[in-house]
mmCIF file of C-alpha atoms and ligand atoms in Angstrom:
data_model
loop_
_atom_site.group_PDB
_atom_site.id
_atom_site.type_symbol
_atom_site.label_atom_id
_atom_site.label_comp_id
_atom_site.label_asym_id
_atom_site.label_seq_id
_atom_site.Cartn_x
_atom_site.Cartn_y
_atom_site.Cartn_z
ATOM 1 C CA UNK A 1 -10.680 -106.204 53.875
ATOM 2 C CA UNK A 2 -12.193 -102.830 54.714
ATOM 3 C CA UNK A 3 -15.334 -101.765 52.844
ATOM 4 C CA UNK A 4 -15.996 -98.440 51.140
ATOM 5 C CA UNK A 5 -18.800 -99.275 48.692
ATOM 6 C CA UNK A 6 -20.834 -101.571 50.926
ATOM 7 C CA UNK A 7 -21.795 -101.752 54.585
ATOM 8 C CA UNK A 8 -21.578 -105.166 56.210
ATOM 9 C CA UNK A 9 -22.719 -106.367 59.603
ATOM 10 C CA UNK A 10 -23.612 -109.670 61.224
ATOM 11 C CA UNK A 11 -25.458 -109.894 64.515
ATOM 12 C CA UNK A 12 -28.076 -112.130 66.096
ATOM 13 C CA UNK A 13 -27.979 -114.590 63.188
ATOM 14 C CA UNK A 14 -28.690 -111.821 60.640
ATOM 15 C CA UNK A 15 -26.013 -110.738 58.150
ATOM 16 C CA UNK A 16 -26.696 -107.488 56.313
ATOM 17 C CA UNK A 17 -25.095 -106.104 53.157
ATOM 18 C CA UNK A 18 -26.035 -102.584 52.079
ATOM 19 C CA UNK A 19 -24.857 -101.350 48.680
ATOM 20 C CA UNK A 20 -23.503 -97.954 49.592
ATOM 21 C CA UNK A 21 -22.821 -95.600 46.683
ATOM 22 C CA UNK A 22 -26.066 -93.627 46.955
ATOM 23 C CA UNK A 23 -24.943 -90.706 44.767
ATOM 24 C CA UNK A 24 -24.538 -93.208 41.855
ATOM 25 C CA UNK A 25 -27.692 -95.135 42.808
ATOM 26 C CA UNK A 26 -25.435 -97.892 44.192
ATOM 27 C CA UNK A 27 -24.249 -98.907 40.730
ATOM 28 C CA UNK A 28 -21.554 -101.578 40.590
ATOM 29 C CA UNK A 29 -17.865 -100.804 40.235
ATOM 30 C CA UNK A 30 -15.046 -103.351 40.186
ATOM 31 C CA UNK A 31 -14.177 -102.475 43.781
ATOM 32 C CA UNK A 32 -17.788 -102.864 44.922
ATOM 33 C CA UNK A 33 -17.800 -106.319 43.340
ATOM 34 C CA UNK A 34 -14.577 -107.226 45.161
ATOM 35 C CA UNK A 35 -16.081 -106.081 48.454
ATOM 36 C CA UNK A 36 -19.288 -108.030 47.767
ATOM 37 C CA UNK A 37 -17.317 -111.192 47.044
ATOM 38 C CA UNK A 38 -15.414 -110.764 50.281
ATOM 39 C CA UNK A 39 -18.586 -110.120 52.306
ATOM 40 C CA UNK A 40 -20.429 -113.074 50.762
ATOM 41 C CA UNK A 41 -17.502 -115.349 51.603
ATOM 42 C CA UNK A 42 -17.676 -114.035 55.180
ATOM 43 C CA UNK A 43 -21.400 -114.789 55.415
ATOM 44 C CA UNK A 44 -20.853 -118.300 54.052
ATOM 45 C CA UNK A 45 -18.083 -119.046 56.537
ATOM 46 C CA UNK A 46 -19.568 -117.198 59.551
ATOM 47 C CA UNK A 47 -21.166 -120.103 61.421
ATOM 48 C CA UNK A 48 -23.565 -117.774 63.243
ATOM 49 C CA UNK A 49 -25.312 -116.138 60.244
ATOM 50 C CA UNK A 50 -28.665 -117.776 59.407
ATOM 51 C CA UNK A 51 -30.138 -115.249 56.990
ATOM 52 C CA UNK A 52 -28.688 -112.559 54.714
ATOM 53 C CA UNK A 53 -30.261 -109.218 53.844
ATOM 54 C CA UNK A 54 -29.247 -107.340 50.693
ATOM 55 C CA UNK A 55 -30.431 -103.758 50.303
ATOM 56 C CA UNK A 56 -29.330 -100.356 49.038
ATOM 57 C CA UNK A 57 -28.524 -97.035 50.711
ATOM 58 C CA UNK A 58 -30.363 -93.855 49.745
ATOM 59 C CA UNK A 59 -33.137 -93.535 47.169
ATOM 60 C CA UNK A 60 -32.116 -96.399 44.886
ATOM 61 C CA UNK A 61 -31.465 -100.114 45.272
ATOM 62 C CA UNK A 62 -28.915 -100.487 42.451
ATOM 63 C CA UNK A 63 -28.625 -99.040 38.916
ATOM 64 C CA UNK A 64 -26.545 -101.950 37.575
ATOM 65 C CA UNK A 65 -23.061 -101.500 36.174
ATOM 66 C CA UNK A 66 -21.533 -98.072 36.818
ATOM 67 C CA UNK A 67 -21.362 -96.881 33.227
ATOM 68 C CA UNK A 68 -18.848 -94.169 34.053
ATOM 69 C CA UNK A 69 -16.403 -96.993 34.891
ATOM 70 C CA UNK A 70 -16.557 -98.073 31.253
ATOM 71 C CA UNK A 71 -15.375 -94.976 29.380
ATOM 72 C CA UNK A 72 -16.498 -96.416 26.049
ATOM 73 C CA UNK A 73 -17.314 -94.037 23.232
ATOM 74 C CA UNK A 74 -17.917 -94.454 19.496
ATOM 75 C CA UNK A 75 -14.622 -95.216 17.777
ATOM 76 C CA UNK A 76 -12.831 -96.299 20.944
ATOM 77 C CA UNK A 77 -11.438 -99.786 21.566
ATOM 78 C CA UNK A 78 -14.101 -102.206 22.808
ATOM 79 C CA UNK A 79 -14.228 -103.359 26.431
ATOM 80 C CA UNK A 80 -14.417 -107.100 27.107
ATOM 81 C CA UNK A 81 -17.773 -107.228 28.874
ATOM 82 C CA UNK A 82 -17.593 -111.036 28.932
ATOM 83 C CA UNK A 83 -14.639 -110.748 31.280
ATOM 84 C CA UNK A 84 -16.605 -108.422 33.550
ATOM 85 C CA UNK A 85 -19.525 -110.881 33.645
ATOM 86 C CA UNK A 86 -17.227 -113.836 34.294
ATOM 87 C CA UNK A 87 -15.278 -112.123 37.035
ATOM 88 C CA UNK A 88 -18.014 -110.112 38.745
ATOM 89 C CA UNK A 89 -21.668 -110.772 37.942
ATOM 90 C CA UNK A 90 -21.634 -114.547 37.455
ATOM 91 C CA UNK A 91 -19.989 -115.276 40.833
ATOM 92 C CA UNK A 92 -22.303 -112.800 42.547
ATOM 93 C CA UNK A 93 -25.478 -114.448 41.215
ATOM 94 C CA UNK A 94 -24.201 -117.956 41.923
ATOM 95 C CA UNK A 95 -22.925 -116.902 45.345
ATOM 96 C CA UNK A 96 -26.388 -115.661 46.346
ATOM 97 C CA UNK A 97 -28.155 -118.702 44.917
ATOM 98 C CA UNK A 98 -25.773 -121.200 46.527
ATOM 99 C CA UNK A 99 -25.572 -119.587 49.946
ATOM 100 C CA UNK A 100 -26.911 -122.190 52.380
ATOM 101 C CA UNK A 101 -29.393 -119.818 54.020
ATOM 102 C CA UNK A 102 -32.241 -117.596 52.863
ATOM 103 C CA UNK A 103 -31.283 -114.340 51.164
ATOM 104 C CA UNK A 104 -33.807 -111.532 51.568
ATOM 105 C CA UNK A 105 -33.636 -108.546 49.239
ATOM 106 C CA UNK A 106 -35.201 -105.273 50.369
ATOM 107 C CA UNK A 107 -35.632 -103.242 47.193
ATOM 108 C CA UNK A 108 -35.747 -99.723 48.582
ATOM 109 C CA UNK A 109 -35.824 -97.869 45.248
ATOM 110 C CA UNK A 110 -35.055 -98.258 41.565
ATOM 111 C CA UNK A 111 -33.402 -101.552 40.554
ATOM 112 C CA UNK A 112 -32.053 -101.239 37.004
ATOM 113 C CA UNK A 113 -29.907 -103.386 34.722
ATOM 114 C CA UNK A 114 -27.852 -105.892 36.690
ATOM 115 C CA UNK A 115 -29.319 -104.303 39.836
ATOM 116 C CA UNK A 116 -32.784 -105.621 38.897
ATOM 117 C CA UNK A 117 -31.518 -109.116 38.197
ATOM 118 C CA UNK A 118 -29.326 -109.318 41.305
ATOM 119 C CA UNK A 119 -32.518 -108.581 43.268
ATOM 120 C CA UNK A 120 -34.290 -111.401 41.396
ATOM 121 C CA UNK A 121 -31.409 -113.750 42.249
ATOM 122 C CA UNK A 122 -32.310 -113.384 45.941
ATOM 123 C CA UNK A 123 -34.691 -115.853 47.562
ATOM 124 C CA UNK A 124 -37.333 -113.522 49.000
ATOM 125 C CA UNK A 125 -37.726 -110.080 47.466
ATOM 126 C CA UNK A 126 -39.717 -107.366 49.239
ATOM 127 C CA UNK A 127 -39.983 -104.021 47.475
ATOM 128 C CA UNK A 128 -41.152 -100.607 48.608
ATOM 129 C CA UNK A 129 -44.165 -99.320 46.671
ATOM 130 C CA UNK A 130 -42.096 -96.515 45.122
ATOM 131 C CA UNK A 131 -39.411 -98.959 43.905
ATOM 132 C CA UNK A 132 -39.242 -100.159 40.315
ATOM 133 C CA UNK A 133 -37.506 -102.718 38.134
ATOM 134 C CA UNK A 134 -35.969 -101.748 34.800
ATOM 135 C CA UNK A 135 -34.296 -104.123 32.345
ATOM 136 C CA UNK A 136 -32.203 -101.185 31.130
ATOM 137 C CA UNK A 137 -29.828 -103.305 29.030
ATOM 138 C CA UNK A 138 -31.714 -102.868 25.733
ATOM 139 C CA UNK A 139 -31.271 -99.087 25.983
ATOM 140 C CA UNK A 140 -27.506 -99.511 25.622
ATOM 141 C CA UNK A 141 -27.511 -102.389 23.155
ATOM 142 C CA UNK A 142 -26.944 -105.205 25.668
ATOM 143 C CA UNK A 143 -28.764 -108.358 26.695
ATOM 144 C CA UNK A 144 -30.180 -108.827 30.223
ATOM 145 C CA UNK A 145 -27.372 -110.334 32.274
ATOM 146 C CA UNK A 146 -26.880 -111.434 35.879
ATOM 147 C CA UNK A 147 -29.390 -114.212 35.213
ATOM 148 C CA UNK A 148 -32.067 -111.978 33.640
ATOM 149 C CA UNK A 149 -32.625 -114.263 30.646
ATOM 150 C CA UNK A 150 -33.043 -117.166 33.081
ATOM 151 C CA UNK A 151 -35.170 -115.512 35.775
ATOM 152 C CA UNK A 152 -37.528 -113.386 33.689
ATOM 153 C CA UNK A 153 -39.200 -116.052 31.503
ATOM 154 C CA UNK A 154 -39.392 -118.446 34.440
ATOM 155 C CA UNK A 155 -40.995 -115.880 36.735
ATOM 156 C CA UNK A 156 -43.267 -114.034 34.305
ATOM 157 C CA UNK A 157 -43.558 -116.199 31.156
ATOM 158 C CA UNK A 158 -41.933 -115.469 27.812
ATOM 159 C CA UNK A 159 -44.372 -112.765 26.650
ATOM 160 C CA UNK A 160 -43.787 -110.489 29.646
ATOM 161 C CA UNK A 161 -40.069 -111.319 29.769
ATOM 162 C CA UNK A 162 -39.731 -110.294 26.129
ATOM 163 C CA UNK A 163 -41.606 -107.018 26.669
ATOM 164 C CA UNK A 164 -39.550 -106.152 29.737
ATOM 165 C CA UNK A 165 -36.243 -107.031 28.072
ATOM 166 C CA UNK A 166 -36.923 -105.403 24.679
ATOM 167 C CA UNK A 167 -38.663 -102.244 25.840
ATOM 168 C CA UNK A 168 -36.761 -101.542 29.055
ATOM 169 C CA UNK A 169 -39.858 -99.932 30.561
ATOM 170 C CA UNK A 170 -40.087 -99.212 34.254
ATOM 171 C CA UNK A 171 -42.050 -101.962 36.032
ATOM 172 C CA UNK A 172 -43.571 -100.726 39.288
ATOM 173 C CA UNK A 173 -43.042 -102.764 42.452
ATOM 174 C CA UNK A 174 -46.802 -103.348 42.634
ATOM 175 C CA UNK A 175 -46.876 -104.743 39.094
ATOM 176 C CA UNK A 176 -43.770 -106.834 39.804
ATOM 177 C CA UNK A 177 -45.586 -108.413 42.750
ATOM 178 C CA UNK A 178 -48.756 -108.956 40.664
ATOM 179 C CA UNK A 179 -46.696 -110.666 37.960
ATOM 180 C CA UNK A 180 -45.008 -112.963 40.475
ATOM 181 C CA UNK A 181 -41.569 -111.458 39.964
ATOM 182 C CA UNK A 182 -41.165 -110.727 43.679
ATOM 183 C CA UNK A 183 -42.596 -111.938 47.002
ATOM 184 C CA UNK A 184 -44.382 -108.709 47.899
ATOM 185 C CA UNK A 185 -44.655 -104.975 47.677
ATOM 186 C CA UNK A 186 -45.224 -102.898 50.812
ATOM 187 C CA UNK A 187 -45.792 -99.234 51.612
ATOM 188 C CA UNK A 188 -42.489 -97.325 51.691
ATOM 189 C CA UNK A 189 -42.954 -96.570 55.379
ATOM 190 C CA UNK A 190 -43.414 -100.292 56.126
ATOM 191 C CA UNK A 191 -40.398 -101.655 54.248
ATOM 192 C CA UNK A 192 -37.979 -101.600 57.204
ATOM 193 C CA UNK A 193 -40.420 -103.085 59.727
ATOM 194 C CA UNK A 194 -41.758 -105.791 57.431
ATOM 195 C CA UNK A 195 -38.222 -106.815 56.377
ATOM 196 C CA UNK A 196 -37.039 -106.808 60.008
ATOM 197 C CA UNK A 197 -39.932 -109.125 60.957
ATOM 198 C CA UNK A 198 -39.043 -111.440 58.087
ATOM 199 C CA UNK A 199 -35.367 -111.485 59.087
ATOM 200 C CA UNK A 200 -36.226 -112.210 62.726
ATOM 201 C CA UNK A 201 -38.452 -115.118 61.652
ATOM 202 C CA UNK A 202 -35.850 -116.579 59.282
ATOM 203 C CA UNK A 203 -32.989 -116.167 61.789
ATOM 204 C CA UNK A 204 -34.855 -118.501 64.154
ATOM 205 C CA UNK A 205 -35.990 -121.002 61.542
ATOM 206 C CA UNK A 206 -34.422 -124.419 60.843
ATOM 207 C CA UNK A 207 -31.636 -123.085 58.603
ATOM 208 C CA UNK A 208 -30.548 -126.412 57.150
ATOM 209 C CA UNK A 209 -34.136 -127.141 56.135
ATOM 210 C CA UNK A 210 -34.463 -123.722 54.476
ATOM 211 C CA UNK A 211 -31.169 -124.227 52.638
ATOM 212 C CA UNK A 212 -32.491 -127.565 51.362
ATOM 213 C CA UNK A 213 -35.780 -125.961 50.247
ATOM 214 C CA UNK A 214 -33.747 -123.398 48.317
ATOM 215 C CA UNK A 215 -31.657 -126.125 46.690
ATOM 216 C CA UNK A 216 -34.665 -128.225 45.700
ATOM 217 C CA UNK A 217 -36.765 -125.363 44.337
ATOM 218 C CA UNK A 218 -33.925 -123.936 42.263
ATOM 219 C CA UNK A 219 -33.047 -127.410 40.950
ATOM 220 C CA UNK A 220 -36.676 -127.860 39.908
ATOM 221 C CA UNK A 221 -36.329 -125.631 36.815
ATOM 222 C CA UNK A 222 -33.979 -128.181 35.227
ATOM 223 C CA UNK A 223 -35.432 -131.329 36.769
ATOM 224 C CA UNK A 224 -37.871 -134.065 35.741
ATOM 225 C CA UNK A 225 -40.519 -135.222 38.228
ATOM 226 C CA UNK A 226 -38.412 -138.323 38.851
ATOM 227 C CA UNK A 227 -35.362 -136.136 39.464
ATOM 228 C CA UNK A 228 -37.298 -133.900 41.853
ATOM 229 C CA UNK A 229 -38.590 -136.920 43.783
ATOM 230 C CA UNK A 230 -35.050 -138.293 44.029
ATOM 231 C CA UNK A 231 -33.694 -135.001 45.302
ATOM 232 C CA UNK A 232 -36.544 -134.653 47.843
ATOM 233 C CA UNK A 233 -35.765 -138.160 49.121
ATOM 234 C CA UNK A 234 -32.062 -137.389 49.473
ATOM 235 C CA UNK A 235 -32.650 -134.062 51.204
ATOM 236 C CA UNK A 236 -35.266 -135.542 53.525
ATOM 237 C CA UNK A 237 -32.816 -138.277 54.434
ATOM 238 C CA UNK A 238 -30.171 -135.682 55.369
ATOM 239 C CA UNK A 239 -32.622 -133.482 57.249
ATOM 240 C CA UNK A 240 -34.088 -136.418 59.157
ATOM 241 C CA UNK A 241 -30.734 -136.642 60.919
ATOM 242 C CA UNK A 242 -30.677 -132.930 61.830
ATOM 243 C CA UNK A 243 -31.073 -131.545 65.340
ATOM 244 C CA UNK A 244 -33.727 -129.081 64.131
ATOM 245 C CA UNK A 245 -35.964 -131.835 62.748
ATOM 246 C CA UNK A 246 -35.844 -133.642 66.078
ATOM 247 C CA UNK A 247 -36.497 -130.403 67.947
ATOM 248 C CA UNK A 248 -39.428 -129.559 65.643
ATOM 249 C CA UNK A 249 -41.129 -132.903 66.225
ATOM 250 C CA UNK A 250 -40.413 -132.900 69.987
ATOM 251 C CA UNK A 251 -41.773 -129.348 70.313
ATOM 252 C CA UNK A 252 -44.908 -130.250 68.353
ATOM 253 C CA UNK A 253 -45.605 -133.279 70.546
ATOM 254 C CA UNK A 254 -44.928 -131.319 73.739
ATOM 255 C CA UNK A 255 -47.166 -128.477 72.479
ATOM 256 C CA UNK A 256 -44.394 -125.895 73.004
ATOM 257 C CA UNK A 257 -42.673 -123.494 70.594
ATOM 258 C CA UNK A 258 -39.575 -125.039 68.979
ATOM 259 C CA UNK A 259 -36.107 -123.654 69.598
ATOM 260 C CA UNK A 260 -34.175 -124.199 66.378
ATOM 261 C CA UNK A 261 -30.405 -123.870 66.357
ATOM 262 C CA UNK A 262 -29.891 -124.066 62.618
ATOM 263 C CA UNK A 263 -28.077 -127.389 63.032
HETATM 264 O O1 LIG B 1 -20.383 -103.388 31.760
HETATM 265 C C1 LIG B 1 -20.408 -104.561 32.161
HETATM 266 O O2 LIG B 1 -19.634 -105.002 33.021
HETATM 267 C C2 LIG B 1 -21.468 -105.487 31.610
HETATM 268 C C3 LIG B 1 -22.567 -105.589 32.586
HETATM 269 C C4 LIG B 1 -23.611 -104.753 32.522
HETATM 270 C C5 LIG B 1 -24.648 -104.813 33.559
HETATM 271 C C6 LIG B 1 -25.570 -103.632 33.534
HETATM 272 O O3 LIG B 1 -26.121 -103.373 34.564
HETATM 273 S S1 LIG B 1 -25.818 -102.772 32.096
HETATM 274 C C7 LIG B 1 -27.039 -101.576 32.601
HETATM 275 C C8 LIG B 1 -26.426 -100.411 33.308
HETATM 276 N N1 LIG B 1 -27.426 -99.556 33.949
HETATM 277 C C9 LIG B 1 -28.179 -98.716 33.272
HETATM 278 O O4 LIG B 1 -28.138 -98.604 32.070
HETATM 279 C C10 LIG B 1 -29.074 -97.833 34.102
HETATM 280 C C11 LIG B 1 -28.611 -96.388 33.993
HETATM 281 N N2 LIG B 1 -29.396 -95.524 34.887
HETATM 282 C C12 LIG B 1 -30.617 -95.098 34.565
HETATM 283 O O5 LIG B 1 -31.192 -95.425 33.555
HETATM 284 C C13 LIG B 1 -31.256 -94.163 35.541
HETATM 285 O O6 LIG B 1 -30.256 -93.599 36.357
HETATM 286 C C14 LIG B 1 -32.308 -94.839 36.449
HETATM 287 C C15 LIG B 1 -33.550 -95.195 35.602
HETATM 288 C C16 LIG B 1 -31.759 -96.082 37.109
HETATM 289 C C17 LIG B 1 -32.748 -93.854 37.563
HETATM 290 O O7 LIG B 1 -33.140 -92.645 36.978
HETATM 291 P P1 LIG B 1 -33.320 -91.347 37.900
HETATM 292 O O8 LIG B 1 -33.851 -90.272 37.015
HETATM 293 O O9 LIG B 1 -34.104 -91.700 39.101
HETATM 294 O O10 LIG B 1 -31.849 -90.988 38.435
HETATM 295 P P2 LIG B 1 -30.644 -90.328 37.589
HETATM 296 O O11 LIG B 1 -30.712 -88.849 37.728
HETATM 297 O O12 LIG B 1 -30.598 -90.892 36.222
HETATM 298 O O13 LIG B 1 -29.387 -90.911 38.419
HETATM 299 C C18 LIG B 1 -28.914 -90.297 39.607
HETATM 300 C C19 LIG B 1 -27.414 -90.199 39.492
HETATM 301 O O14 LIG B 1 -26.887 -91.524 39.442
HETATM 302 C C20 LIG B 1 -26.992 -89.517 38.207
HETATM 303 O O15 LIG B 1 -25.798 -88.828 38.485
HETATM 304 P P3 LIG B 1 -25.772 -87.206 38.571
HETATM 305 O O16 LIG B 1 -26.365 -86.675 37.313
HETATM 306 O O17 LIG B 1 -26.611 -86.893 39.795
HETATM 307 O O18 LIG B 1 -24.328 -86.860 38.755
HETATM 308 C C21 LIG B 1 -26.702 -90.658 37.277
HETATM 309 O O19 LIG B 1 -25.789 -90.350 36.275
HETATM 310 C C22 LIG B 1 -26.122 -91.668 38.249
HETATM 311 N N3 LIG B 1 -26.312 -93.037 37.729
HETATM 312 C C23 LIG B 1 -27.446 -93.721 37.654
HETATM 313 N N4 LIG B 1 -27.218 -94.928 37.121
HETATM 314 C C24 LIG B 1 -25.910 -94.988 36.854
HETATM 315 C C25 LIG B 1 -25.318 -93.781 37.250
HETATM 316 N N5 LIG B 1 -24.018 -93.546 37.090
HETATM 317 C C26 LIG B 1 -23.271 -94.525 36.532
HETATM 318 N N6 LIG B 1 -23.780 -95.709 36.144
HETATM 319 C C27 LIG B 1 -25.083 -95.980 36.298
HETATM 320 N N7 LIG B 1 -25.564 -97.178 35.933
#
């Protein structure tokens, strides 16, 4: 499949997806979703990718659903938004969450509507200081989707989640970091270099171990302590048989840097 709305590359263990409709602030169309699904499937099946970067081209990260794709107006027949969620947004969120490697999101500008929540679905979110997060749904009579009603209360608590979702105010990247919504906020001029350093580190890390961390931490929201202990035991059992675990211990004992292969 050739891509028109995204840019995809994979090199040196780092897969990169850039949302690329800058004149529409990288808002989602049906064809962008199809391209994203295809690219995510490529990352999952590409045995060499060990970390994925998601970012946006131009001044915005993503303004959510492209509203000009909807053509709804008072009096016109309703659009089945449930179908759009089922076909496009749900698989995207689950695809990012289930990908067996870390997903880094570089929020280069405004992230609104589904764009904000797709960013929150990523594992490590770094935002430029001038970026912002807007739960724009309430301004058009919708509910936060793409996992917003799941992520927001868990990350910020119900009071802040409710304010963000009901008011649709712009939350600065700095405030998002202070509230624990994202990993960190950096100066605009440092976004590329700090994300590149992160990607380089993660591309050389024990990928299977990181995938297991992701699985365990995301399972935690619906788990009991007993359930979490069981899962940790099972994952540790699997990882104990991995090449990277053996390399990590051998390197520690030999007082040398480890060389992880992701196996
Ligand atoms: O429909 C379904 O499938 C259900 C799922 C829904 C998921 C959702 O995401 S619903 C929420 C949809 N998104 C929004 O409501 C956000 C709409 N955009 C904005 O509120 C503002 O654009 C921003 C706050 C994000 C940024 O504001 P600003 O002032 O920096 O930029 P701008 O001038 O508004 O936007 C720049 C251009 O991008 C502009 O086009 P123009 O005038 O230069 O020709 C604007 O119309 C366009 N644009 C921005 N967002 C969207 C968009 N075009 C289509 N759809 C957009 N979402």
